[in-house]
Amino acid sequence: MTKIRLLTVLPALLVVVAAALGPTLATRPAEQAVGIPFAGPGADAPLGTDRIGRDVLTQLLYGGWGLLVLAAVIAVAVTALSCVLGTVAVLRPRVGGVIEGAADFAILIPAVLGILLVLTSWPDAGVYGLIVVALLFGIPYCARVFAAAAAGVAATGYVEAAQASGETLPHLVFREVIPNLREVLAAQLGLRFVEGVYVVSTASFLQLPTTLGASNWAVMVRENASGMLLNPWSVLAPSLAIAVVAVSVNIAVTSFEQRRPGAPRRWATRRTRGADAVPDALEG
């Protein structure tokens, strides 16, 4: 199972490493022209040239790090906030009703419309605007998943014992419930990373105000679409880079969520106030 998971995530790791090391691996500046526009692959440009004669491979090496780093930041922020909100919604039903109502309202608004509204009304937002959009439209879905997972944990005896002993809400959230949501956290982190890639790519493709640079993968797809018949690699290469990351991460998350058949469940024990040893979590 471990080898299978490694193989599923290997393509994404290769693309991420290439994107991170891209600027150091590039043999020339990103804006340097090496031939005529949309020339085919050759010795100076293994993937041909783009609309103004720049090397597509060099553009590809320079254009990935900003997109992937921002997607990772979005994934961490959305997952962390959703985890806390979902757990609070279960432990405090009144607060949960407010969170659920806000989530229902946010879910009704199309994500693309939200991207357009935020980034066109806040033209100087740049990266911060993208993060705000991702939070607004990612948290409602993700918080519902965490609320469903936390409901089962909150109903266990050790959480009830902690509540009866008068533990505070932060203690219940961060010490009793969230540590037992590790598998859900890992799965949602991967899914939110894919969502972050989609949000950043969509905003860049729509030419909305961002500060990701002129050569990120989504911008390459948009700007070189007119010459796809002349040099298909100018569009296919960045598109494949985005697709490989998204698909391989999705496959890895799916593999992670599947429990090994017949694997035994193990109880961990912990001490809580008023109880000598209370079951802490089901791992497995």
Backbone as JSON, one array per atom type, in Angstrom:
{
  "sequence": "MTKIRLLTVLPALLVVVAAALGPTLATRPAEQAVGIPFAGPGADAPLGTDRIGRDVLTQLLYGGWGLLVLAAVIAVAVTALSCVLGTVAVLRPRVGGVIEGAADFAILIPAVLGILLVLTSWPDAGVYGLIVVALLFGIPYCARVFAAAAAGVAATGYVEAAQASGETLPHLVFREVIPNLREVLAAQLGLRFVEGVYVVSTASFLQLPTTLGASNWAVMVRENASGMLLNPWSVLAPSLAIAVVAVSVNIAVTSFEQRRPGAPRRWATRRTRGADAVPDALEG",
  "N": [[0.83, -1.21, 0.0], [1.94, 1.25, 0.78], [3.9, 1.59, -1.21], [2.27, 1.84, -3.44], [0.9, 4.22, -2.88], [3.08, 5.96, -2.94], [3.82, 5.81, -5.63], [1.56, 6.91, -6.82], [1.65, 9.56, -6.05], [4.04, 10.37, -7.04], [4.31, 11.59, -9.71], [3.24, 14.17, -9.21], [5.05, 15.08, -7.27], [7.4, 15.22, -8.78], [6.74, 17.23, -10.64], [6.3, 19.38, -8.88], [8.84, 19.66, -7.66], [10.35, 20.27, -9.94], [9.14, 22.71, -10.58], [9.81, 24.22, -8.32], [12.6, 24.27, -8.44], [12.9, 25.34, -10.87], [13.66, 28.09, -11.8], [16.42, 28.02, -11.24], [17.26, 25.93, -12.79], [16.83, 26.78, -15.35], [18.32, 27.83, -18.4], [18.47, 30.28, -19.53], [17.28, 33.74, -19.41], [13.79, 34.33, -18.61], [12.39, 36.06, -20.32], [13.8, 36.2, -22.65], [14.04, 36.2, -26.15], [14.24, 33.59, -28.52], [13.75, 32.8, -31.06], [11.54, 32.74, -33.94], [8.04, 33.59, -33.53], [5.99, 31.0, -32.23], [7.49, 28.83, -33.21], [8.45, 25.48, -34.06], [9.6, 22.63, -32.03], [13.11, 22.59, -31.36], [16.74, 22.64, -31.4], [17.56, 24.83, -29.81], [15.24, 25.36, -28.47], [13.56, 23.09, -26.93], [10.81, 22.62, -26.62], [9.74, 24.28, -28.46], [8.73, 27.66, -29.39], [7.0, 30.53, -27.93], [4.33, 32.97, -28.26], [5.79, 35.31, -28.7], [8.25, 34.46, -29.39], [9.75, 33.35, -27.32], [11.43, 30.81, -25.37], [9.56, 27.96, -24.73], [10.02, 25.94, -22.84], [11.72, 27.2, -20.99], [9.98, 29.21, -20.09], [8.13, 27.53, -18.89], [9.62, 26.46, -16.77], [10.05, 28.73, -15.21], [7.45, 29.45, -14.58], [5.99, 27.96, -12.68], [6.44, 27.94, -9.87], [5.29, 30.11, -8.41], [2.52, 29.74, -8.72], [2.1, 27.2, -7.54], [3.07, 27.55, -4.92], [1.32, 29.5, -3.93], [-1.06, 28.06, -4.14], [-0.55, 26.1, -2.21], [-0.46, 27.67, 0.12], [-3.11, 28.56, 0.19], [-4.38, 26.07, 0.52], [-3.52, 25.25, 3.1], [-4.54, 27.36, 4.69], [-7.35, 27.28, 4.2], [-7.97, 24.64, 5.02], [-7.16, 24.6, 7.74], [-8.76, 26.65, 8.96], [-11.32, 25.7, 8.33], [-11.36, 23.28, 9.68], [-11.31, 24.08, 12.39], [-13.69, 25.64, 12.51], [-15.63, 23.72, 11.77], [-15.39, 21.9, 13.88], [-16.06, 23.51, 16.11], [-18.69, 24.07, 15.4], [-19.92, 21.62, 15.9], [-19.53, 21.22, 18.64], [-20.76, 23.43, 19.78], [-23.87, 23.91, 19.28], [-25.54, 26.18, 18.7], [-23.77, 28.08, 17.63], [-23.04, 26.5, 15.55], [-25.35, 26.49, 13.97], [-25.33, 29.1, 12.93], [-22.94, 29.04, 11.46], [-23.59, 27.03, 9.62], [-25.72, 28.25, 8.23], [-24.37, 30.45, 7.04], [-22.63, 29.01, 5.44], [-24.4, 27.72, 3.67], [-25.36, 29.94, 2.27], [-23.02, 30.87, 1.02], [-22.4, 28.7, -0.61], [-24.32, 28.85, -2.57], [-23.49, 30.82, -4.31], [-21.85, 31.08, -7.38], [-18.48, 30.05, -7.88], [-16.8, 31.19, -9.84], [-18.12, 33.61, -10.34], [-17.74, 34.81, -7.86], [-14.95, 35.11, -7.88], [-14.67, 36.96, -9.98], [-16.13, 39.16, -8.94], [-14.73, 39.87, -6.56], [-12.02, 40.28, -7.39], [-12.22, 42.15, -9.45], [-13.47, 44.3, -8.25], [-11.63, 44.9, -6.37], [-8.98, 45.84, -7.38], [-6.28, 46.1, -6.71], [-5.71, 43.98, -5.16], [-4.35, 41.57, -5.75], [-2.4, 38.79, -4.85], [-3.5, 38.56, -2.3], [-6.22, 38.98, -2.73], [-6.88, 36.66, -4.18], [-6.49, 34.74, -2.18], [-8.48, 35.5, -0.36], [-10.78, 34.99, -1.92], [-10.53, 32.22, -2.23], [-10.8, 31.4, 0.43], [-13.42, 32.25, 1.02], [-14.98, 30.65, -0.66], [-14.08, 28.12, -0.32], [-14.07, 27.32, 2.36], [-16.86, 26.91, 3.22], [-17.68, 24.39, 2.06], [-15.64, 22.68, 2.97], [-15.76, 22.96, 5.77], [-18.17, 21.69, 6.38], [-17.51, 19.03, 5.88], [-15.62, 18.56, 7.91], [-17.24, 19.02, 10.12], [-19.0, 16.87, 9.97], [-17.22, 14.75, 10.39], [-16.22, 15.42, 12.91], [-18.45, 15.15, 14.49], [-18.82, 12.46, 15.13], [-16.56, 12.02, 16.73], [-17.03, 13.82, 18.83], [-19.1, 12.6, 20.13], [-18.05, 10.55, 21.59], [-16.95, 8.86, 24.6], [-14.73, 10.0, 25.98], [-14.65, 12.68, 25.21], [-17.08, 13.6, 26.15], [-16.6, 13.2, 28.86], [-14.6, 15.11, 29.26], [-16.05, 17.44, 28.74], [-17.92, 17.3, 30.82], [-16.23, 17.68, 32.96], [-15.71, 20.32, 32.84], [-14.0, 21.49, 30.94], [-12.59, 24.01, 28.81], [-13.79, 25.55, 25.72], [-11.69, 25.99, 23.73], [-9.87, 24.02, 24.66], [-11.33, 21.66, 24.28], [-11.63, 21.73, 21.52], [-8.97, 21.85, 20.41], [-7.47, 19.98, 21.82], [-8.96, 17.68, 22.33], [-10.68, 16.96, 20.15], [-9.72, 17.74, 17.47], [-7.09, 16.49, 17.29], [-7.86, 13.89, 16.72], [-8.7, 13.86, 14.16], [-6.92, 13.39, 12.14], [-6.66, 11.89, 9.73], [-8.74, 12.92, 8.18], [-7.9, 15.57, 8.03], [-5.51, 15.32, 6.54], [-6.51, 14.31, 4.11], [-8.29, 16.37, 3.31], [-6.48, 18.47, 3.09], [-5.01, 17.79, 0.83], [-7.06, 17.86, -1.12], [-7.86, 20.55, -0.94], [-5.57, 21.75, -1.83], [-5.6, 21.1, -4.54], [-7.91, 22.5, -5.19], [-6.96, 25.09, -4.72], [-5.05, 25.3, -6.78], [-6.78, 25.28, -8.97], [-8.28, 27.64, -8.5], [-6.31, 29.68, -8.6], [-5.33, 29.24, -11.18], [-7.64, 29.73, -12.72], [-8.15, 32.46, -12.16], [-5.81, 33.58, -13.23], [-6.02, 32.78, -15.9], [-8.28, 34.18, -16.68], [-7.25, 36.67, -16.76], [-7.25, 38.37, -14.58], [-6.51, 40.79, -11.96], [-3.48, 39.95, -10.65], [-0.44, 38.99, -8.91], [1.31, 37.1, -9.83], [3.17, 36.97, -11.76], [4.2, 37.16, -15.25], [4.58, 34.8, -16.58], [3.34, 32.53, -15.6], [1.83, 29.23, -15.5], [-0.95, 29.12, -16.2], [-1.35, 31.6, -17.45], [0.32, 31.25, -19.63], [-1.13, 29.33, -21.08], [-3.41, 30.82, -21.82], [-2.31, 32.99, -23.34], [-0.98, 31.77, -25.43], [-2.84, 30.37, -26.84], [-3.79, 31.13, -29.35], [-1.86, 30.31, -31.15], [-1.81, 27.56, -31.15], [-2.09, 25.62, -33.15], [0.2, 25.97, -34.61], [2.39, 25.62, -32.87], [1.81, 23.28, -30.82], [2.84, 22.59, -28.3], [3.23, 24.89, -26.85], [0.89, 25.38, -25.56], [0.03, 22.89, -24.64], [2.07, 21.98, -22.9], [2.14, 23.67, -20.46], [-0.54, 23.18, -19.74], [-0.58, 20.39, -19.29], [1.19, 20.29, -17.14], [-0.27, 21.54, -15.07], [-2.45, 19.77, -15.0], [-1.25, 17.31, -14.33], [-0.34, 17.73, -11.7], [-2.81, 18.25, -10.38], [-4.36, 15.89, -10.91], [-2.72, 13.75, -9.96], [-2.44, 14.41, -7.25], [-5.11, 14.22, -6.46], [-5.52, 11.45, -6.89], [-3.69, 10.41, -5.06], [-4.82, 11.32, -2.65], [-7.24, 9.94, -2.67], [-6.26, 7.32, -2.49], [-5.11, 7.47, 0.02], [-7.34, 7.77, 1.65], [-8.54, 5.3, 1.59], [-8.92, 2.61, 3.65], [-6.79, -0.03, 4.76], [-7.79, -3.31, 4.01], [-9.08, -5.32, 6.55], [-7.38, -4.29, 8.44], [-6.39, -3.86, 11.79], [-8.11, -1.97, 14.3], [-6.87, 0.45, 16.49], [-6.82, 1.41, 19.85], [-5.96, 4.38, 21.44], [-4.86, 5.59, 24.57], [-5.53, 8.07, 27.01], [-5.18, 10.51, 29.64], [-7.71, 12.16, 31.37], [-9.26, 14.82, 33.14], [-10.88, 13.69, 35.93], [-11.12, 11.12, 35.04], [-9.52, 8.0, 34.82], [-8.42, 6.5, 32.65], [-9.24, 7.02, 29.41], [-10.66, 6.21, 26.26], [-8.99, 7.55, 23.46], [-8.83, 7.87, 20.6], [-9.79, 6.44, 17.5], [-7.58, 4.78, 15.52], [-6.2, 3.81, 12.4]],
  "CA": [[0.0, 0.0, 0.0], [2.83, 2.41, 0.84], [4.51, 1.75, -2.52], [1.23, 2.33, -4.36], [0.69, 5.65, -2.59], [4.25, 6.7, -3.41], [3.75, 5.87, -7.09], [0.48, 7.81, -7.24], [2.0, 10.96, -5.79], [5.34, 10.66, -7.64], [4.24, 12.61, -10.77], [3.06, 15.5, -8.61], [6.31, 15.47, -6.63], [8.35, 15.6, -9.82], [6.35, 18.54, -11.17], [6.52, 20.38, -7.84], [10.28, 19.87, -7.53], [10.78, 20.99, -11.14], [8.67, 24.09, -10.48], [10.57, 24.91, -7.28], [13.98, 24.46, -8.89], [12.87, 25.8, -12.25], [14.5, 29.25, -12.11], [17.85, 27.68, -11.18], [17.55, 24.99, -13.87], [16.71, 27.46, -16.64], [19.62, 28.21, -18.98], [18.4, 31.65, -20.05], [16.2, 34.52, -18.79], [12.46, 33.96, -19.06], [11.88, 36.96, -21.36], [14.7, 36.24, -23.81], [13.53, 35.59, -27.38], [15.22, 32.67, -29.11], [13.38, 32.47, -32.43], [10.31, 33.35, -34.42], [6.88, 33.16, -32.74], [5.35, 29.69, -32.43], [8.34, 27.89, -33.94], [8.4, 24.12, -33.53], [10.73, 22.22, -31.2], [14.42, 22.59, -32.0], [17.88, 22.5, -30.5], [17.56, 25.94, -28.85], [13.96, 25.37, -27.75], [13.05, 21.71, -27.04], [9.34, 22.64, -26.73], [9.38, 25.34, -29.38], [8.64, 29.02, -28.87], [5.65, 31.02, -27.66], [3.78, 33.98, -29.16], [6.79, 36.34, -29.02], [9.53, 33.83, -29.68], [10.48, 32.89, -26.13], [11.52, 29.37, -25.19], [8.45, 27.47, -23.92], [10.56, 25.19, -21.7], [12.17, 28.18, -20.0], [8.77, 29.78, -19.51], [7.54, 26.5, -18.03], [10.43, 26.36, -15.56], [9.86, 29.93, -14.4], [6.05, 29.77, -14.33], [5.27, 27.06, -11.8], [6.64, 28.06, -8.42], [4.34, 31.05, -7.81], [1.2, 29.13, -8.72], [2.04, 26.09, -6.59], [3.23, 28.07, -3.55], [0.07, 30.15, -3.55], [-2.04, 26.99, -3.93], [-0.24, 25.48, -0.92], [-0.9, 28.59, 1.18], [-4.58, 28.48, 0.2], [-4.76, 24.77, 1.07], [-3.3, 25.25, 4.55], [-5.46, 28.3, 5.32], [-8.73, 26.77, 4.13], [-8.1, 23.43, 5.83], [-7.05, 24.93, 9.17], [-9.94, 27.39, 9.42], [-12.49, 24.83, 8.22], [-11.28, 22.29, 10.75], [-11.71, 24.73, 13.63], [-15.1, 26.01, 12.42], [-16.43, 22.51, 11.79], [-15.37, 21.34, 15.24], [-16.86, 24.41, 16.96], [-20.1, 23.91, 15.04], [-20.43, 20.41, 16.54], [-19.5, 21.36, 20.1], [-21.66, 24.51, 20.15], [-24.92, 23.84, 18.24], [-26.03, 27.5, 18.29], [-22.77, 28.61, 16.71], [-23.11, 25.66, 14.37], [-26.44, 26.95, 13.12], [-24.88, 30.3, 12.21], [-21.95, 28.6, 10.48], [-24.28, 26.3, 8.57], [-26.45, 29.22, 7.41], [-23.41, 31.18, 6.21], [-22.11, 28.08, 4.44], [-25.44, 27.54, 2.66], [-25.41, 31.15, 1.44], [-21.81, 30.93, 0.19], [-22.43, 27.63, -1.58], [-25.23, 29.22, -3.65], [-22.83, 31.76, -5.22], [-20.85, 30.4, -8.22], [-17.11, 30.43, -7.54], [-16.26, 32.1, -10.87], [-18.72, 34.91, -10.09], [-17.05, 35.37, -6.71], [-13.61, 35.54, -8.32], [-14.83, 38.19, -10.77], [-16.59, 40.25, -8.08], [-13.69, 40.28, -5.61], [-10.78, 40.77, -8.01], [-12.47, 43.35, -10.26], [-13.79, 45.41, -7.34], [-10.44, 45.13, -5.54], [-7.95, 45.62, -8.41], [-4.93, 46.05, -6.14], [-5.65, 42.88, -4.19], [-3.3, 40.63, -6.11], [-2.41, 37.48, -4.19], [-4.42, 38.59, -1.15], [-7.57, 38.8, -3.24], [-7.06, 35.25, -4.48], [-6.62, 34.0, -0.92], [-9.81, 35.81, 0.17], [-11.76, 34.25, -2.72], [-10.42, 30.79, -1.89], [-11.36, 31.2, 1.77], [-14.86, 32.43, 0.99], [-15.68, 29.6, -1.4], [-13.56, 26.8, 0.06], [-14.41, 26.98, 3.75], [-18.2, 26.32, 3.43], [-17.69, 22.95, 1.75], [-14.68, 21.95, 3.81], [-16.24, 22.96, 7.16], [-19.21, 20.66, 6.49], [-16.84, 17.73, 5.97], [-15.04, 18.45, 9.24], [-18.34, 18.91, 11.09], [-19.49, 15.48, 9.93], [-16.22, 13.9, 11.01], [-16.09, 15.76, 14.33], [-19.65, 14.73, 15.22], [-18.57, 11.14, 15.69], [-15.57, 12.14, 17.8], [-17.63, 14.53, 19.96], [-20.05, 11.71, 20.82], [-17.33, 9.51, 22.33], [-16.96, 9.03, 26.05], [-13.69, 10.85, 26.54], [-15.01, 14.08, 25.0], [-18.15, 13.87, 27.1], [-15.97, 13.32, 30.18], [-13.92, 16.4, 29.31], [-17.09, 18.47, 28.86], [-18.49, 17.23, 32.17], [-15.25, 18.18, 33.92], [-15.64, 21.77, 32.73], [-12.94, 21.96, 30.06], [-12.97, 25.14, 27.96], [-13.99, 25.24, 24.31], [-10.41, 25.78, 23.04], [-9.3, 22.73, 25.05], [-12.1, 20.61, 23.61], [-11.39, 21.77, 20.08], [-7.58, 21.61, 20.0], [-6.85, 18.86, 22.54], [-9.8, 16.49, 22.39], [-11.32, 16.57, 18.89], [-8.89, 17.88, 16.27], [-6.05, 15.46, 17.16], [-8.44, 12.64, 16.23], [-9.16, 14.08, 12.78], [-5.71, 13.46, 11.34], [-6.89, 11.38, 8.38], [-9.58, 13.9, 7.47], [-7.04, 16.73, 7.77], [-4.6, 15.0, 5.44], [-7.28, 14.2, 2.88], [-8.78, 17.69, 2.92], [-5.35, 19.3, 2.69], [-4.73, 17.48, -0.57], [-8.15, 18.35, -1.96], [-7.84, 22.02, -0.97], [-4.44, 22.14, -2.69], [-6.1, 21.04, -5.91], [-8.82, 23.64, -5.34], [-6.13, 26.28, -4.83], [-4.5, 25.33, -8.13], [-7.87, 25.67, -9.88], [-8.64, 29.05, -8.29], [-5.23, 30.52, -9.11], [-5.29, 29.08, -12.64], [-8.8, 30.4, -13.29], [-7.94, 33.9, -12.08], [-4.76, 33.95, -14.18], [-6.53, 32.58, -17.26], [-9.23, 35.26, -16.95], [-6.46, 37.89, -16.8], [-7.64, 39.22, -13.46], [-5.33, 41.36, -11.3], [-2.7, 39.09, -9.76], [0.98, 39.31, -8.89], [2.0, 35.82, -9.99], [4.14, 37.04, -12.84], [3.64, 37.06, -16.59], [4.88, 33.53, -17.23], [2.81, 31.37, -14.9], [1.31, 28.23, -16.45], [-2.28, 29.48, -16.7], [-1.18, 32.71, -18.4], [0.89, 30.67, -20.85], [-2.22, 28.7, -21.84], [-4.26, 31.86, -22.4], [-1.63, 33.83, -24.31], [-0.5, 31.0, -26.57], [-3.93, 29.61, -27.45], [-3.96, 31.5, -30.76], [-0.86, 29.63, -31.98], [-1.75, 26.15, -30.78], [-1.91, 24.79, -34.35], [1.57, 26.13, -35.08], [3.23, 24.94, -31.88], [0.89, 22.8, -29.76], [3.49, 22.48, -26.98], [3.13, 26.16, -26.12], [-0.33, 25.29, -24.75], [-0.07, 21.57, -24.02], [3.04, 21.8, -21.82], [1.62, 24.19, -19.18], [-1.79, 22.5, -19.38], [-0.23, 19.1, -18.71], [1.8, 20.51, -15.83], [-1.37, 21.77, -14.12], [-3.26, 18.56, -14.91], [-0.5, 16.26, -13.62], [-0.39, 18.04, -10.27], [-4.17, 18.08, -9.87], [-4.81, 14.5, -10.98], [-1.93, 12.88, -9.09], [-2.79, 14.7, -5.87], [-6.42, 13.61, -6.24], [-5.35, 10.0, -6.78], [-3.02, 10.14, -3.8], [-5.78, 11.53, -1.58], [-8.16, 8.8, -2.71], [-5.54, 6.16, -1.97], [-4.91, 7.66, 1.46], [-8.61, 7.62, 2.35], [-8.95, 3.9, 1.61], [-8.29, 1.83, 4.71], [-6.35, -1.36, 4.4], [-8.78, -4.3, 4.41], [-8.71, -6.19, 7.66], [-6.43, -3.68, 9.36], [-6.99, -3.74, 13.11], [-8.27, -0.64, 14.88], [-6.12, 0.53, 17.73], [-7.26, 2.45, 20.79], [-4.94, 5.06, 22.22], [-5.43, 6.02, 25.83], [-5.03, 9.33, 27.54], [-5.76, 10.85, 30.93], [-8.48, 13.38, 31.41], [-9.69, 15.17, 34.48], [-12.03, 12.94, 36.39], [-11.13, 9.77, 34.47], [-8.17, 7.45, 34.86], [-8.0, 6.21, 31.28], [-10.41, 7.12, 28.55], [-10.24, 6.05, 24.87], [-8.71, 8.85, 22.81], [-9.17, 7.93, 19.17], [-9.66, 5.24, 16.68], [-6.62, 4.93, 14.46], [-6.2, 2.54, 11.76]],
  "C": [[0.86, 1.26, 0.0], [3.47, 2.67, -0.51], [3.5, 2.3, -3.52], [0.98, 3.82, -4.14], [1.85, 6.49, -3.09], [4.22, 6.86, -4.92], [2.67, 6.84, -7.56], [0.87, 9.28, -7.06], [3.32, 11.35, -6.46], [5.27, 11.68, -8.77], [4.08, 14.02, -10.22], [4.34, 15.99, -7.96], [7.33, 15.93, -7.66], [8.04, 16.98, -10.39], [6.61, 19.64, -10.15], [8.0, 20.69, -7.68], [10.81, 20.64, -8.73], [10.36, 22.45, -11.09], [9.48, 24.88, -9.45], [11.99, 25.22, -7.72], [14.07, 25.07, -10.28], [13.77, 26.99, -12.56], [15.99, 28.96, -12.08], [18.24, 26.7, -12.3], [17.51, 25.65, -15.24], [18.08, 27.95, -17.11], [19.63, 29.63, -19.53], [17.29, 32.41, -19.33], [14.85, 34.18, -19.41], [12.0, 34.79, -20.24], [12.75, 37.0, -22.6], [14.09, 35.52, -25.0], [14.63, 34.75, -28.02], [14.89, 32.31, -30.55], [12.12, 33.18, -32.84], [9.14, 32.85, -33.57], [6.33, 31.81, -33.19], [6.17, 28.77, -33.36], [8.25, 26.52, -33.29], [9.62, 23.8, -32.68], [12.02, 22.17, -32.0], [15.51, 22.48, -30.96], [17.89, 23.6, -29.43], [16.3, 25.97, -28.0], [13.31, 24.0, -27.88], [11.54, 21.63, -27.17], [8.86, 23.74, -27.66], [9.33, 26.7, -28.69], [7.19, 29.44, -28.68], [5.3, 32.16, -28.61], [4.77, 35.08, -29.51], [8.19, 35.75, -29.14], [10.34, 33.4, -28.48], [10.43, 31.37, -26.03], [10.41, 28.89, -24.26], [8.96, 26.72, -22.7], [11.04, 26.13, -20.6], [10.99, 28.84, -19.31], [8.12, 28.81, -18.53], [8.3, 26.39, -16.71], [10.24, 27.56, -14.64], [8.42, 30.08, -13.9], [5.33, 28.93, -13.31], [5.33, 27.38, -10.32], [5.62, 28.97, -7.78], [2.96, 30.44, -7.68], [1.09, 28.06, -7.63], [2.21, 26.55, -5.14], [1.95, 28.72, -3.07], [-1.03, 29.11, -3.32], [-1.81, 26.29, -2.59], [-0.68, 26.36, 0.24], [-2.42, 28.55, 1.31], [-5.03, 27.18, 0.85], [-4.63, 24.75, 2.59], [-4.31, 26.16, 5.24], [-6.89, 27.78, 5.34], [-8.92, 25.57, 5.03], [-8.08, 23.75, 7.31], [-8.31, 25.63, 9.68], [-11.2, 26.52, 9.36], [-12.52, 23.8, 9.33], [-11.76, 22.88, 12.07], [-13.21, 25.05, 13.61], [-16.01, 24.78, 12.48], [-16.51, 21.88, 13.16], [-16.2, 22.19, 16.2], [-18.34, 24.24, 16.67], [-20.71, 22.68, 15.7], [-20.53, 20.59, 18.05], [-20.45, 22.44, 20.6], [-22.76, 24.62, 19.08], [-25.44, 25.21, 17.8], [-25.06, 28.16, 17.31], [-22.8, 27.81, 15.41], [-24.22, 26.05, 13.43], [-26.06, 28.17, 12.31], [-23.89, 29.92, 11.12], [-22.61, 27.88, 9.32], [-25.06, 27.23, 7.65], [-25.53, 30.0, 6.49], [-22.85, 30.29, 5.11], [-23.12, 27.87, 3.32], [-25.5, 28.74, 1.71], [-24.21, 31.2, 0.49], [-21.83, 29.88, -0.91], [-23.3, 28.0, -2.78], [-24.58, 30.14, -4.68], [-21.79, 31.01, -6.05], [-19.45, 30.94, -7.93], [-16.53, 31.42, -8.55], [-16.83, 33.5, -10.69], [-18.04, 35.58, -8.9], [-15.67, 35.87, -7.06], [-13.7, 36.86, -9.07], [-15.2, 39.37, -9.88], [-15.46, 40.77, -7.2], [-12.51, 40.93, -6.34], [-11.0, 41.96, -8.93], [-12.83, 44.54, -9.39], [-12.62, 45.76, -6.43], [-9.21, 44.92, -6.43], [-6.53, 45.51, -7.87], [-4.74, 44.88, -5.19], [-4.52, 41.91, -4.48], [-3.48, 39.28, -5.44], [-3.4, 37.45, -3.04], [-5.87, 38.42, -1.6], [-7.86, 37.34, -3.58], [-7.25, 34.42, -3.22], [-7.99, 34.24, -0.31], [-10.89, 35.03, -0.59], [-11.73, 32.77, -2.35], [-11.0, 30.5, -0.51], [-12.89, 31.27, 1.74], [-15.59, 31.25, 0.35], [-15.14, 28.2, -1.1], [-14.0, 26.37, 1.43], [-15.81, 26.38, 3.89], [-18.27, 24.83, 3.15], [-16.84, 22.17, 2.75], [-15.16, 21.88, 5.26], [-17.32, 21.92, 7.37], [-18.59, 19.27, 6.63], [-16.26, 17.53, 7.38], [-16.13, 18.32, 10.31], [-18.88, 17.49, 11.14], [-18.51, 14.53, 10.61], [-16.11, 14.15, 12.52], [-17.29, 15.31, 15.14], [-19.45, 13.36, 15.86], [-17.58, 11.17, 16.84], [-16.19, 12.78, 19.04], [-18.59, 13.65, 20.75], [-19.36, 10.62, 21.63], [-17.25, 9.86, 23.81], [-15.93, 10.0, 26.57], [-13.96, 12.33, 26.31], [-16.13, 14.48, 25.95], [-17.59, 14.02, 28.52], [-15.25, 14.66, 30.33], [-14.92, 17.54, 29.43], [-17.67, 18.49, 30.27], [-17.52, 17.78, 33.22], [-15.01, 19.68, 33.79], [-14.52, 22.3, 31.85], [-13.47, 23.07, 29.14], [-13.13, 24.69, 26.51], [-12.67, 25.08, 23.56], [-9.76, 24.44, 23.38], [-10.03, 21.59, 24.33], [-11.76, 20.55, 22.12], [-9.99, 21.27, 19.74], [-6.92, 20.42, 20.7], [-7.66, 17.58, 22.48], [-10.28, 16.02, 21.02], [-10.36, 16.6, 17.7], [-7.76, 16.84, 16.19], [-6.57, 14.13, 16.62], [-9.0, 12.77, 14.82], [-7.98, 14.1, 11.81], [-5.93, 12.99, 9.9], [-7.73, 12.34, 7.55], [-8.76, 15.14, 7.12], [-6.14, 16.48, 6.57], [-5.35, 14.95, 4.11], [-7.76, 15.56, 2.39], [-7.65, 18.62, 2.5], [-4.99, 19.05, 1.23], [-5.8, 18.02, -1.5], [-8.15, 19.87, -2.06], [-6.65, 22.53, -1.78], [-4.87, 22.14, -4.15], [-7.05, 22.2, -6.17], [-8.03, 24.95, -5.49], [-5.51, 26.42, -6.21], [-5.56, 25.79, -9.12], [-8.21, 27.15, -9.74], [-7.58, 29.97, -8.88], [-5.17, 30.44, -10.63], [-6.45, 29.82, -13.31], [-8.62, 31.91, -13.29], [-6.88, 34.36, -13.08], [-5.25, 33.84, -15.61], [-7.49, 33.7, -17.65], [-8.57, 36.63, -16.98], [-6.93, 38.89, -15.74], [-6.4, 39.71, -12.74], [-4.69, 40.38, -10.33], [-1.25, 39.53, -9.8], [1.8, 38.03, -9.02], [3.05, 35.86, -11.09], [3.5, 36.77, -14.19], [3.8, 35.68, -17.2], [4.35, 32.33, -16.45], [2.03, 30.5, -15.88], [-0.05, 28.61, -17.02], [-2.2, 30.63, -17.71], [-0.6, 32.21, -19.71], [-0.2, 30.04, -21.71], [-3.05, 29.76, -22.54], [-3.55, 32.6, -23.54], [-1.21, 33.07, -25.56], [-1.59, 30.21, -27.28], [-4.08, 29.91, -28.94], [-2.98, 30.78, -31.68], [-0.76, 28.15, -31.71], [-1.53, 25.25, -31.99], [-0.49, 24.87, -34.88], [2.55, 25.42, -34.15], [2.35, 24.48, -30.72], [1.52, 22.77, -28.38], [3.42, 23.78, -26.18], [1.9, 26.2, -25.23], [-0.38, 23.97, -23.99], [0.87, 21.42, -22.82], [2.55, 22.39, -20.5], [0.31, 23.54, -18.76], [-1.52, 21.16, -18.73], [0.4, 19.25, -17.34], [0.73, 20.71, -14.76], [-2.16, 20.48, -13.91], [-2.55, 17.47, -14.12], [-0.54, 16.49, -12.12], [-1.78, 17.76, -9.71], [-4.59, 16.62, -9.83], [-4.04, 13.61, -10.01], [-2.21, 13.14, -7.62], [-4.16, 14.11, -5.53], [-6.33, 12.1, -6.06], [-4.7, 9.63, -5.46], [-3.96, 10.3, -2.61], [-6.77, 10.38, -1.51], [-7.51, 7.55, -2.14], [-5.35, 6.26, -0.46], [-6.19, 7.4, 2.24], [-9.05, 6.17, 2.46], [-8.18, 3.16, 2.7], [-7.84, 0.47, 4.17], [-7.38, -2.38, 4.87], [-8.25, -5.17, 5.53], [-7.73, -5.58, 8.63], [-7.07, -3.5, 10.72], [-7.09, -2.29, 13.55], [-7.59, -0.62, 16.24], [-6.66, 1.68, 18.58], [-6.03, 3.06, 21.44], [-5.6, 5.53, 23.51], [-4.79, 7.31, 26.29], [-5.69, 9.56, 28.88], [-6.51, 12.16, 30.81], [-8.91, 13.62, 32.85], [-10.95, 14.39, 34.84], [-12.11, 11.55, 35.81], [-9.71, 9.25, 34.42], [-7.64, 7.17, 33.45], [-9.23, 6.15, 30.4], [-9.94, 6.93, 27.11], [-10.08, 7.4, 24.19], [-9.13, 8.87, 21.36], [-9.09, 6.57, 18.56], [-8.64, 5.55, 15.59], [-6.65, 3.67, 13.63], [-5.79, 2.57, 10.37]]
}
